[in-house]
Coordinates of C-alpha atoms and ligand atoms in Angstrom, one line a residue:
M1 CA -12.8 -31.1 10.5
S2 CA -11.3 -27.9 12.0
K3 CA -9.6 -25.1 10.1
Q4 CA -6.0 -25.1 9.3
I5 CA -5.2 -21.6 8.2
V6 CA -2.1 -20.6 6.3
I7 CA -1.3 -16.9 6.2
I8 CA 1.2 -16.1 3.5
G9 CA 3.1 -12.9 4.5
G10 CA 4.3 -11.4 7.7
G11 CA 3.6 -7.7 7.4
A12 CA 0.9 -5.6 8.9
T13 CA -1.8 -7.2 6.7
A14 CA -0.9 -10.6 8.0
V15 CA -1.0 -9.5 11.6
S16 CA -4.4 -7.7 11.0
A17 CA -5.8 -11.0 9.5
F18 CA -4.5 -12.8 12.6
A19 CA -6.0 -10.1 14.9
H20 CA -9.4 -10.8 13.5
L21 CA -9.1 -14.7 13.8
A22 CA -7.2 -15.2 17.0
G23 CA -9.4 -16.7 19.7
S24 CA -12.0 -18.1 17.3
S25 CA -13.2 -21.6 17.9
G26 CA -12.6 -24.4 15.4
V27 CA -9.2 -23.3 14.3
E28 CA -6.7 -26.1 14.8
R29 CA -3.7 -24.1 13.6
V30 CA -2.5 -20.9 12.0
T31 CA 0.7 -21.1 10.1
F32 CA 2.5 -18.0 8.9
V33 CA 4.7 -18.4 5.9
A34 CA 7.1 -15.4 5.6
P35 CA 10.8 -15.0 5.2
G36 CA 11.2 -12.3 7.9
P37 CA 10.0 -11.6 11.4
I38 CA 6.2 -11.2 11.7
G39 CA 5.0 -7.6 12.0
L40 CA 7.9 -6.0 10.2
G41 CA 7.0 -5.7 6.6
T42 CA 8.4 -3.3 3.9
A43 CA 7.0 0.1 5.1
F44 CA 6.7 -0.5 8.8
G45 CA 9.8 -2.7 9.2
T46 CA 12.1 0.3 9.2
T47 CA 14.1 1.2 12.3
D48 CA 14.7 4.8 11.2
P49 CA 12.7 7.2 13.5
A50 CA 12.9 9.9 10.8
L51 CA 10.6 8.0 8.4
L52 CA 7.0 9.0 9.1
C53 CA 3.6 7.6 8.3
N54 CA 1.6 9.6 5.8
T55 CA -1.6 8.4 7.5
S56 CA -2.6 9.6 11.0
V57 CA -2.7 7.4 14.1
D58 CA -6.5 7.4 13.8
V59 CA -6.5 5.3 10.6
T60 CA -3.3 3.3 11.1
A61 CA -4.6 0.4 13.2
L62 CA -4.9 -3.4 12.8
K63 CA -8.7 -3.1 13.3
A64 CA -10.6 -0.5 11.2
D65 CA -13.5 0.0 13.5
G66 CA -13.8 1.8 16.8
R67 CA -11.2 3.8 18.6
S68 CA -7.7 3.5 17.1
D69 CA -6.0 0.5 18.6
F70 CA -2.7 2.1 17.6
L71 CA -3.5 5.2 19.6
D72 CA -4.1 3.0 22.6
Y73 CA -0.9 1.1 22.0
L74 CA 1.1 4.4 21.8
A75 CA -0.5 5.7 25.0
S76 CA 0.2 2.5 26.8
R77 CA 3.9 2.8 25.9
G78 CA 4.1 6.4 27.1
H79 CA 4.1 8.1 23.7
P80 CA 2.3 11.4 23.7
A81 CA 0.2 10.7 20.6
H82 CA -2.9 12.4 19.2
R83 CA -5.1 10.7 16.8
A84 CA -4.2 13.2 14.0
D85 CA -0.4 12.7 14.4
F86 CA 1.8 11.1 11.8
A87 CA 3.7 8.6 13.8
P88 CA 7.2 7.4 12.9
R89 CA 6.7 4.2 10.9
Y90 CA 9.0 2.1 13.1
L91 CA 6.4 2.5 15.9
V92 CA 3.7 0.8 13.6
G93 CA 6.2 -2.0 13.2
Q94 CA 6.7 -2.4 16.9
Y95 CA 2.9 -2.2 17.4
C96 CA 2.3 -5.0 14.9
R97 CA 5.0 -7.1 16.3
E98 CA 3.8 -6.8 19.9
R99 CA 0.2 -7.4 18.9
F100 CA 1.3 -10.5 17.0
W101 CA 2.7 -12.0 20.3
Q102 CA -0.5 -11.0 22.2
Y103 CA -2.8 -12.5 19.6
S104 CA -0.6 -15.6 19.5
D105 CA -1.3 -16.0 23.3
T106 CA -5.0 -15.5 22.7
A107 CA -5.1 -18.1 19.9
R108 CA -3.2 -20.6 22.0
R109 CA -5.6 -20.2 24.9
A110 CA -8.4 -21.0 22.4
G111 CA -6.6 -24.2 21.4
T112 CA -5.0 -23.0 18.2
R113 CA -1.4 -23.9 17.4
V114 CA 0.5 -20.9 15.9
T115 CA 3.7 -21.5 13.9
H116 CA 5.9 -19.5 11.6
I117 CA 7.8 -21.0 8.6
R118 CA 10.6 -18.7 7.5
D119 CA 10.3 -19.1 3.8
R120 CA 8.6 -17.7 0.7
A121 CA 5.5 -19.3 -0.7
V122 CA 5.9 -20.0 -4.5
A123 CA 2.6 -21.8 -5.3
I124 CA -0.8 -22.8 -3.9
D125 CA -2.4 -26.0 -5.3
R126 CA -5.6 -27.8 -4.6
H127 CA -4.9 -31.0 -2.8
T128 CA -7.0 -33.8 -1.4
D129 CA -5.6 -35.4 1.7
A130 CA -5.9 -39.2 1.4
D131 CA -5.3 -39.5 5.2
T132 CA -8.6 -37.8 6.0
D133 CA -11.9 -39.4 5.6
T134 CA -13.6 -36.2 4.2
D135 CA -13.5 -35.1 0.6
A136 CA -12.9 -31.5 1.8
T137 CA -10.6 -29.5 -0.4
A138 CA -7.3 -28.6 1.2
Y139 CA -4.5 -26.6 -0.3
R140 CA -0.8 -27.3 -0.4
V141 CA 1.4 -24.2 -0.2
A142 CA 4.8 -24.9 -1.9
L143 CA 7.8 -23.1 -0.4
A144 CA 10.9 -21.7 -2.1
G145 CA 13.1 -23.9 0.1
G146 CA 11.5 -27.1 -1.4
G147 CA 9.1 -27.9 1.5
S148 CA 5.3 -27.4 1.7
V149 CA 2.5 -26.8 4.2
T150 CA -1.1 -27.7 3.8
G151 CA -4.2 -25.7 4.9
T152 CA -7.9 -25.7 4.5
D153 CA -8.0 -21.9 4.1
I154 CA -5.2 -19.7 2.6
L155 CA -4.9 -16.0 3.3
F156 CA -2.6 -14.3 0.8
C157 CA -1.1 -11.3 2.5
A158 CA 2.2 -10.9 0.7
G159 CA 2.0 -7.1 0.3
A160 CA 3.8 -5.3 -2.5
D161 CA 7.4 -5.8 -1.7
N162 CA 8.9 -6.3 -5.2
P163 CA 10.8 -3.1 -6.0
V164 CA 10.1 -1.8 -9.5
L165 CA 13.2 -1.1 -11.5
P166 CA 12.4 1.3 -14.4
P167 CA 12.8 -0.5 -17.7
E168 CA 15.7 1.7 -18.9
L169 CA 17.7 0.6 -15.8
R170 CA 17.0 -3.2 -16.0
P171 CA 20.1 -3.9 -18.0
Y172 CA 22.1 -2.6 -15.0
A173 CA 20.3 -4.5 -12.3
G174 CA 22.9 -5.4 -9.6
H175 CA 25.2 -2.5 -10.5
P176 CA 27.1 -1.6 -7.3
R177 CA 26.0 2.1 -7.5
L178 CA 22.3 1.4 -8.4
M179 CA 20.0 0.8 -5.5
A180 CA 16.7 -0.9 -6.4
T181 CA 15.0 0.5 -3.3
P182 CA 15.8 3.2 -0.7
Y183 CA 15.3 0.6 2.1
P184 CA 16.7 -0.2 4.5
S185 CA 17.5 3.5 4.9
H186 CA 20.9 2.9 6.6
K187 CA 22.2 2.0 3.1
L188 CA 21.6 5.6 2.1
R189 CA 22.9 7.1 5.3
R190 CA 26.2 5.3 4.6
L191 CA 26.7 7.0 1.2
P192 CA 29.6 9.6 1.3
A193 CA 28.6 12.9 2.8
D194 CA 29.3 14.7 -0.5
A195 CA 27.7 12.2 -2.8
R196 CA 25.6 13.3 -5.8
V197 CA 22.5 11.1 -5.8
L198 CA 19.7 10.8 -8.4
V199 CA 16.5 9.5 -6.8
L200 CA 14.1 8.0 -9.4
G201 CA 10.6 8.9 -8.0
T202 CA 8.8 11.8 -6.4
K203 CA 6.3 10.0 -4.3
L204 CA 6.4 8.7 -0.7
S205 CA 9.4 6.4 -0.8
A206 CA 11.3 9.0 -2.9
I207 CA 10.5 11.5 -0.2
D208 CA 11.9 9.0 2.4
A209 CA 15.0 8.8 0.3
A210 CA 15.4 12.6 0.2
V211 CA 14.8 12.9 3.9
T212 CA 17.5 10.3 4.6
L213 CA 20.0 11.8 2.1
C214 CA 19.6 15.5 2.9
R215 CA 19.3 15.2 6.7
T216 CA 23.0 14.7 7.2
G217 CA 26.2 15.6 5.2
N218 CA 26.2 17.8 2.2
R219 CA 24.9 15.5 -0.5
R220 CA 23.4 16.9 -3.7
T221 CA 20.2 15.1 -4.3
V222 CA 18.0 15.3 -7.4
M223 CA 14.5 13.8 -7.5
T224 CA 12.9 12.9 -10.9
S225 CA 9.9 11.0 -12.2
P226 CA 7.8 11.0 -15.3
S227 CA 5.1 13.1 -13.7
G228 CA 7.6 15.3 -11.9
M229 CA 4.9 15.9 -9.2
L230 CA 5.3 15.7 -5.5
P231 CA 2.2 14.6 -3.5
A232 CA 0.0 17.3 -2.0
V233 CA 0.6 18.4 1.6
R234 CA -1.7 17.6 4.5
N235 CA -2.0 18.0 8.3
R236 CA -3.9 14.9 9.0
L237 CA -5.9 11.9 7.7
V238 CA -8.6 11.1 10.2
R239 CA -12.1 9.7 10.2
P240 CA -14.8 12.3 10.2
A241 CA -17.1 12.7 13.3
A242 CA -20.1 12.4 10.9
P243 CA -20.3 11.2 7.3
R244 CA -20.3 13.9 4.6
L245 CA -20.5 11.8 1.5
R246 CA -23.9 10.6 0.3
Q247 CA -23.5 6.9 -0.1
D248 CA -26.6 6.5 -2.4
V249 CA -25.1 9.0 -4.9
W250 CA -21.7 7.2 -4.9
A251 CA -23.5 3.8 -5.2
A252 CA -25.3 5.0 -8.3
L253 CA -22.0 6.1 -10.0
A254 CA -21.3 2.6 -11.5
A255 CA -24.6 2.7 -13.3
S256 CA -23.9 6.1 -14.7
G257 CA -20.4 4.9 -15.8
T258 CA -21.4 1.8 -17.8
P259 CA -21.7 2.2 -21.5
E260 CA -25.4 1.2 -21.4
G261 CA -26.0 3.4 -18.4
P262 CA -28.1 6.6 -18.4
A263 CA -25.2 8.9 -18.5
D264 CA -21.6 9.1 -19.9
D265 CA -18.3 9.6 -18.3
T266 CA -18.7 13.3 -18.3
A267 CA -21.8 13.0 -16.1
L268 CA -19.8 10.7 -13.8
D269 CA -17.0 13.3 -13.5
R270 CA -19.5 16.1 -12.8
T271 CA -21.2 14.0 -10.1
V272 CA -17.9 13.2 -8.5
A273 CA -16.8 16.8 -8.6
R274 CA -20.1 18.1 -7.2
E275 CA -20.3 15.6 -4.4
L276 CA -16.7 16.2 -3.3
L277 CA -17.1 20.0 -3.4
S278 CA -20.2 19.8 -1.3
A279 CA -18.6 17.5 1.2
I280 CA -15.5 19.7 1.5
R281 CA -17.6 22.9 1.8
A282 CA -19.8 21.2 4.5
G283 CA -16.7 21.0 6.7
A284 CA -15.2 24.3 5.9
P285 CA -18.1 26.8 5.3
G286 CA -16.9 29.9 3.4
A287 CA -13.5 28.4 2.6
R288 CA -12.1 28.9 -0.8
V289 CA -11.7 25.5 -2.4
A290 CA -8.9 25.6 -4.9
R291 CA -8.9 23.4 -8.0
P292 CA -6.8 20.2 -7.7
R293 CA -3.3 20.9 -9.0
L294 CA -1.8 18.2 -11.3
S295 CA 0.9 20.3 -13.0
G296 CA 3.2 23.1 -12.2
R297 CA 6.7 23.7 -10.8
P298 CA 7.0 21.2 -8.0
A299 CA 9.1 23.5 -5.7
T300 CA 6.6 26.4 -6.1
L301 CA 3.6 24.2 -5.5
L302 CA 5.3 22.6 -2.5
R303 CA 5.9 26.0 -1.0
E304 CA 2.4 27.2 -1.6
E305 CA 0.8 24.0 -0.2
R306 CA 3.2 24.0 2.8
H307 CA 2.2 27.5 3.7
R308 CA -1.5 26.7 3.3
A309 CA -1.2 23.6 5.5
A310 CA 0.7 25.5 8.1
A311 CA -2.1 28.0 8.2
G312 CA -4.7 25.2 8.5
R313 CA -6.1 26.0 5.0
I314 CA -6.4 22.5 3.5
P315 CA -10.2 22.1 3.3
W316 CA -10.1 18.8 1.4
E317 CA -8.1 16.9 4.0
D318 CA -11.0 16.0 6.3
V319 CA -12.9 14.4 3.5
M320 CA -10.1 12.0 2.4
A321 CA -10.5 9.2 4.9
E322 CA -14.2 8.9 4.1
L323 CA -13.5 9.2 0.4
I324 CA -11.0 6.3 0.5
D325 CA -13.5 4.1 2.3
T326 CA -16.3 5.1 -0.1
V327 CA -14.2 4.6 -3.3
N328 CA -13.0 1.1 -2.1
A329 CA -16.5 0.0 -1.1
Q330 CA -18.3 1.3 -4.2
V331 CA -15.7 0.7 -7.0
S332 CA -15.0 -2.9 -5.9
R333 CA -18.6 -3.6 -7.0
W334 CA -18.2 -2.1 -10.4
R335 CA -17.8 -4.4 -13.4
A336 CA -14.1 -5.0 -14.3
D337 CA -14.4 -3.2 -17.6
V338 CA -16.0 -0.1 -15.9
R339 CA -13.1 0.0 -13.4
A340 CA -10.6 -0.4 -16.2
R341 CA -12.1 2.5 -18.1
V342 CA -12.9 5.0 -15.3
L343 CA -10.0 4.5 -12.8
P344 CA -7.1 5.5 -15.0
R345 CA -8.7 8.9 -15.5
Y346 CA -8.6 9.5 -11.7
R347 CA -5.2 7.9 -11.0
A348 CA -3.1 11.1 -11.0
L349 CA -5.6 12.8 -8.7
M350 CA -5.8 9.9 -6.3
T351 CA -2.0 9.6 -6.2
R352 CA -1.5 13.2 -5.4
Y353 CA -4.3 13.8 -2.9
I354 CA -5.1 10.5 -1.4
S355 CA -1.4 9.8 -0.9
A356 CA -0.6 13.3 0.3
F357 CA 2.3 13.7 2.7
P358 CA 2.8 15.3 6.2
L359 CA 3.5 19.0 6.7
R360 CA 6.6 18.1 8.7
N361 CA 8.3 16.4 5.7
A362 CA 7.1 19.2 3.3
T363 CA 8.8 21.7 5.5
L364 CA 12.1 19.7 5.5
L365 CA 11.9 19.4 1.7
D366 CA 11.2 23.1 1.2
G367 CA 14.2 24.0 3.3
W368 CA 16.6 21.8 1.4
L369 CA 15.1 23.0 -1.9
T370 CA 15.8 26.6 -0.8
E371 CA 19.3 25.7 0.3
G372 CA 20.0 24.0 -3.1
R373 CA 20.8 20.7 -1.5
L374 CA 17.7 19.2 -3.2
R375 CA 16.2 19.7 -6.6
V376 CA 13.1 18.3 -8.2
A377 CA 13.9 17.9 -12.0
P378 CA 11.2 19.3 -14.3
R379 CA 11.7 16.4 -16.6
Y380 CA 12.6 12.7 -16.6
P381 CA 16.1 11.6 -18.0
E382 CA 16.3 10.6 -21.6
R383 CA 19.2 8.3 -20.9
M384 CA 21.0 6.9 -17.8
E385 CA 24.1 4.8 -18.2
P386 CA 27.1 3.8 -16.1
S387 CA 30.1 6.2 -16.6
G388 CA 33.4 5.9 -14.7
T389 CA 32.5 5.0 -11.2
G390 CA 29.0 6.5 -11.3
W391 CA 26.3 7.5 -13.8
S392 CA 25.9 9.8 -16.8
V393 CA 22.4 11.2 -17.1
R394 CA 21.1 13.0 -20.2
W395 CA 18.1 15.3 -19.7
P396 CA 15.6 16.2 -22.4
D397 CA 17.0 19.7 -22.8
G398 CA 20.3 18.1 -24.1
T399 CA 22.4 18.7 -20.9
T400 CA 24.3 15.9 -19.3
E401 CA 24.9 15.5 -15.5
T402 CA 26.9 13.0 -13.6
F403 CA 25.8 11.3 -10.4
D404 CA 27.7 9.0 -8.0
H405 CA 24.6 6.9 -7.2
I406 CA 21.1 6.2 -8.5
V407 CA 18.4 5.2 -6.0
C408 CA 15.2 3.8 -7.4
A409 CA 12.1 4.8 -5.5
S410 CA 9.9 3.9 -8.3
G411 CA 7.3 1.9 -6.4
Y412 CA 6.7 -1.7 -5.4
R413 CA 4.7 -4.4 -7.1
V414 CA 2.7 -7.1 -5.6
A415 CA 4.0 -10.6 -6.1
P416 CA 2.2 -11.6 -9.3
L417 CA -0.3 -14.5 -9.1
T418 CA -0.8 -16.6 -12.2
T419 CA -3.2 -19.5 -12.5
T420 CA -2.1 -23.1 -13.1
A421 CA -4.1 -26.2 -13.7
T422 CA -4.6 -26.8 -10.0
G423 CA -4.0 -23.4 -8.3
V424 CA -1.8 -20.4 -8.5
R425 CA 1.9 -19.7 -9.0
I426 CA 3.4 -16.8 -6.9
G427 CA 6.0 -14.8 -8.7
G428 CA 8.4 -12.1 -7.6
G429 CA 10.9 -12.1 -4.7
A430 CA 13.9 -10.6 -6.5
A431 CA 15.3 -8.1 -4.0
D432 CA 17.4 -6.3 -6.6
G433 CA 14.4 -5.2 -8.5
A434 CA 14.9 -7.5 -11.4
A435 CA 11.8 -7.5 -13.5
V436 CA 8.8 -9.5 -12.3
E437 CA 7.2 -9.3 -15.7
A438 CA 8.4 -12.7 -16.7
D439 CA 6.6 -14.1 -13.6
D440 CA 3.5 -12.3 -14.7
A441 CA 3.0 -14.1 -18.0
G442 CA -0.1 -16.2 -17.9
P443 CA -3.7 -15.9 -16.9
R444 CA -4.5 -14.1 -13.7
P445 CA -7.0 -15.4 -11.1
E446 CA -10.0 -13.2 -10.6
I447 CA -10.4 -11.5 -7.2
L448 CA -14.0 -11.5 -6.2
E449 CA -15.8 -8.9 -4.1
T450 CA -15.6 -11.3 -1.2
L451 CA -11.8 -11.2 -1.7
R452 CA -11.8 -14.9 -2.6
I453 CA -10.0 -15.9 -5.8
R454 CA -11.5 -17.7 -8.7
L455 CA -9.1 -19.5 -11.1
R456 CA -11.4 -19.5 -14.1
P457 CA -14.5 -17.5 -15.0
D458 CA -16.7 -20.7 -14.8
G459 CA -14.9 -22.1 -11.8
P460 CA -15.8 -22.0 -8.1
A461 CA -14.5 -19.4 -5.6
E462 CA -11.4 -21.0 -4.0
R463 CA -10.8 -20.9 -0.2
I464 CA -7.9 -18.6 -1.0
W465 CA -8.4 -14.9 -0.1
A466 CA -6.2 -12.0 -1.3
L467 CA -5.9 -9.2 1.3
G468 CA -4.1 -5.8 1.2
A469 CA -2.1 -5.1 -1.9
G470 CA -2.9 -8.5 -3.3
A471 CA -6.5 -7.3 -3.7
G472 CA -5.5 -4.3 -5.8
A473 CA -7.1 -5.6 -9.0
R474 CA -10.5 -5.2 -7.3
F475 CA -10.0 -2.4 -4.7
P476 CA -8.5 0.9 -6.0
I477 CA -6.8 2.0 -2.8
V478 CA -4.9 -0.9 -1.0
N479 CA -1.6 0.7 0.1
Y480 CA -3.2 1.7 3.3
L481 CA -3.3 -0.3 6.5
R482 CA -7.0 0.7 7.1
A483 CA -8.0 -0.9 3.8
A484 CA -6.1 -4.1 4.7
A485 CA -7.8 -4.2 8.2
Q486 CA -11.1 -3.8 6.4
H487 CA -10.2 -6.8 4.2
A488 CA -9.2 -8.8 7.3
A489 CA -12.6 -8.2 8.9
V490 CA -14.4 -9.3 5.7
V491 CA -12.4 -12.5 5.5
A492 CA -12.7 -13.4 9.2
D493 CA -16.4 -12.9 8.9
Q494 CA -16.6 -15.4 6.1
L495 CA -14.2 -17.9 7.8
G496 CA -16.4 -17.7 11.0
Q497 CA -19.4 -18.8 9.0
Y498 CA -18.4 -22.3 8.0
S499 CA -16.2 -25.2 8.6
P500 CA -14.1 -27.1 6.0
G501 CA -15.9 -30.2 4.8
T502 CA -19.3 -28.6 5.1
T503 CA -21.2 -26.7 2.5
E504 CA -20.2 -23.2 1.6
P505 CA -21.3 -20.3 3.8
L506 CA -24.9 -19.2 3.5
A507 CA -24.1 -15.6 3.1
E508 CA -20.8 -13.9 2.5
R509 CA -20.1 -10.5 3.8
T510 CA -18.7 -8.3 1.0
A511 CA -19.4 -4.8 1.9
L512 CA -16.4 -2.9 3.3
Ligands
LIG601 C1 7.3 3.8 1.7 C2 5.9 3.4 2.2 C3 5.3 4.1 3.1 C4 4.0 3.7 3.5 N1 3.3 4.4 4.5 C5 2.1 4.0 4.9 C6 1.4 4.7 5.9 O1 1.9 5.7 6.5 N2 0.2 4.3 6.3 C7 -0.4 3.2 5.7 O2 -1.5 2.9 6.1 N3 0.2 2.5 4.7 C8 1.5 2.9 4.3 N4 2.1 2.2 3.3 C9 1.4 1.1 2.7 C10 1.7 -0.1 3.6 O3 2.7 -0.9 3.0 C11 0.4 -0.9 3.8 O4 -0.5 -0.1 4.5 C12 0.6 -2.2 4.7 O5 1.3 -1.9 5.8 C13 1.2 -3.2 3.9 O6 1.4 -4.3 4.7 P1 1.5 -5.7 4.1 O7 1.6 -6.7 5.2 O8 0.4 -5.9 3.1 O9 2.8 -5.7 3.2 P2 4.3 -5.6 3.5 O10 4.6 -4.7 4.6 O11 5.0 -5.3 2.2 O12 4.7 -7.1 4.0 C14 4.6 -8.1 3.1 C15 5.0 -9.4 3.8 O13 4.8 -10.5 3.0 C16 6.1 -11.2 2.9 N5 6.1 -11.9 1.6 C17 6.1 -11.3 0.3 N6 6.0 -12.3 -0.6 C18 5.9 -13.5 0.0 C19 5.8 -14.8 -0.4 N7 5.8 -15.2 -1.7 N8 5.8 -15.8 0.6 C20 5.7 -15.4 1.9 N9 5.9 -14.2 2.3 C21 5.9 -13.2 1.4 C22 7.1 -10.2 3.1 O14 8.3 -10.8 3.4 C23 6.5 -9.4 4.2 O15 6.6 -10.1 5.4 C24 3.4 2.6 2.9 C25 4.1 1.9 1.9 C26 5.3 2.3 1.6 C27 6.1 1.5 0.5

C-alpha cells in the first residue's frame, strides 16, 4: 500500500514538509488542507514590503542544512541579498509559493498526485478502510465544510494563526474599533492620518503595527504590554562558521536539572551562564559582554542598543543561531516536568534576545519616539472600555487617556489539539480573536521526541506528526522557519523508512 499524505496547513511549515517529501517513491498522493493559498501563511503572507524578517536570509529557508536556499532564490530573482540581511517578509512568502509549484512538479514526475482542499481541518480520527484488504490504520481528516479526506500519514502544520485577544478585551470582540491582529497591514494604513491608536503588545507584531502606523500620516501611537519591554536589537542571525557551544555540556543539563540529579537549578543557571559567556567571548575576544537587560525604560534601552548595534558591538548575536538549535535539540529530550519547571525561568530572556529585532526597525522606532509620534507606556492599562466612538483607557497612575482604535498585537496561539476516543479535535479558527480556551478544554495529546503524537500515555505513537508551532509543547523555540524545516527533515526521514501496512520503522530519527 502506498502512502497517502495529508498536510494540514498551507504556510511555510507545510511547504517545508513538502520540500522534504516531493520526489520520494511510494507516495500515491499528497493532499494539502488549508483555507488559503499554499505558501502564504500568517507571517510571510504579507504583501507589505516594509515588514521585515527578524531572522537573516541564512536561516530563513525551507531546508535547514547547507547553503541557504532562500539566498539562492533571492539571487536567482535579481535581489541583491547577503546571507546576513533581514529580507522583507513578503519575499519569503513568494519564495514559499514558487517552491511549492516547483516541488509539485517534482512530486508529479515521481508519480504523486498533489491536491489542495481549501478548507479547515477540524478533527483527525483513526479509520479502517473496509475497501482495502490490509488492516493498515488510516486517518480521516474532517473538514469544517462537512467533507473529509483520508490519509495514511497526517502532517499537522497549522502554525499559530489564532490571534490572542487579552482577557480584558474579550467582552468587546468584534467591536468596530478593536482589531484582533495588525494583519493584513493595509487595515492599519487605512486608519485616519491623525488617529490615536493604542497597540497592545511590544514584541514583533506590535513593532510591525508601529512601523505601519507611524510611517505615514501624523498618527499618535502608544505601545503597551505587561512586560513593557521591546526585544533587543541585532544586526544579524546567522549560523556560525564553527560551533562554539559544547554539546556535551548542554546535553548534561537535563540531568543537573532533575530533582534527583546531582545539582539544583542554581547549578544549571550557572552552567548556562558560563557556557554562553565563553561562547560569546570566543567570537569577540576582549569585548565587554554586558549583562542581559530585562528591565529599564524601553526608549532609553532601545537607544542604547541601537547605537551599540550600529557600532557593531552586539557580541551575543553570533551565538544565537547555534543556541536556538542547541536548546531545541537538548530541551526536547528533557522530561516534561523538567521542561515545565526550568523553561519559564528563561522565558523573558529568550523572548527578548532570541526574538531580537533588526537594527533598521530599531532606528525607525527610535526616530518616532524622539519625535513624540510613538510612545512605549511604562505600564499596562488597568482598564480599557469603549467610550463614544473610541476607547477610554485608565493607566495605573490614575490618569485616563482616550484612543480612537485599539490594535491587539498580543501574539498568536496554535490551534489547540484535544484528544477524543478515536483521535484529535482541532480547535481555533476564530479570526476576530475570540477566545480559543473553550476549544482547549480536554486532554492534550503528547508530542513525542519524534514529533509523532500519542493520544494516551499507554497508547501507541500515531502516524500523525506535529511540525512547527504545533510542536511547541516539546520544542521551546518553534516560531522560526529554521526550526520548522528541521522538524520537516525529521518527519521525512521517518516517513521514508516504512510503508503503511508494514511494521513500524526500525529506527526513528529524533535528533534535530
Ligand atoms: C509577525 C511575525 C513575524 C515573524 N517573523 C519571522 C521571521 O522573520 N523569521 C522566521 O523564521 N519566523 C518568523 N515568524 C514565525 C513564522 O510564523 C514561522 O517561522 C513559520 O513561518 C510559521 O509557518 P507555519 O506554516 O507554521 O504557520 P503559518 O504561517 O501561521 O501558517 C499556518 C497555515 O495553516 C493554516 N491553518 C491553520 N489552521 C488550520 C486548520 N485547522 N486546517 C487547515 N489549515 C489550517 C493557515 O490557514 C495557514 O495556511 C514570525 C511570526 C510572526 C507572527
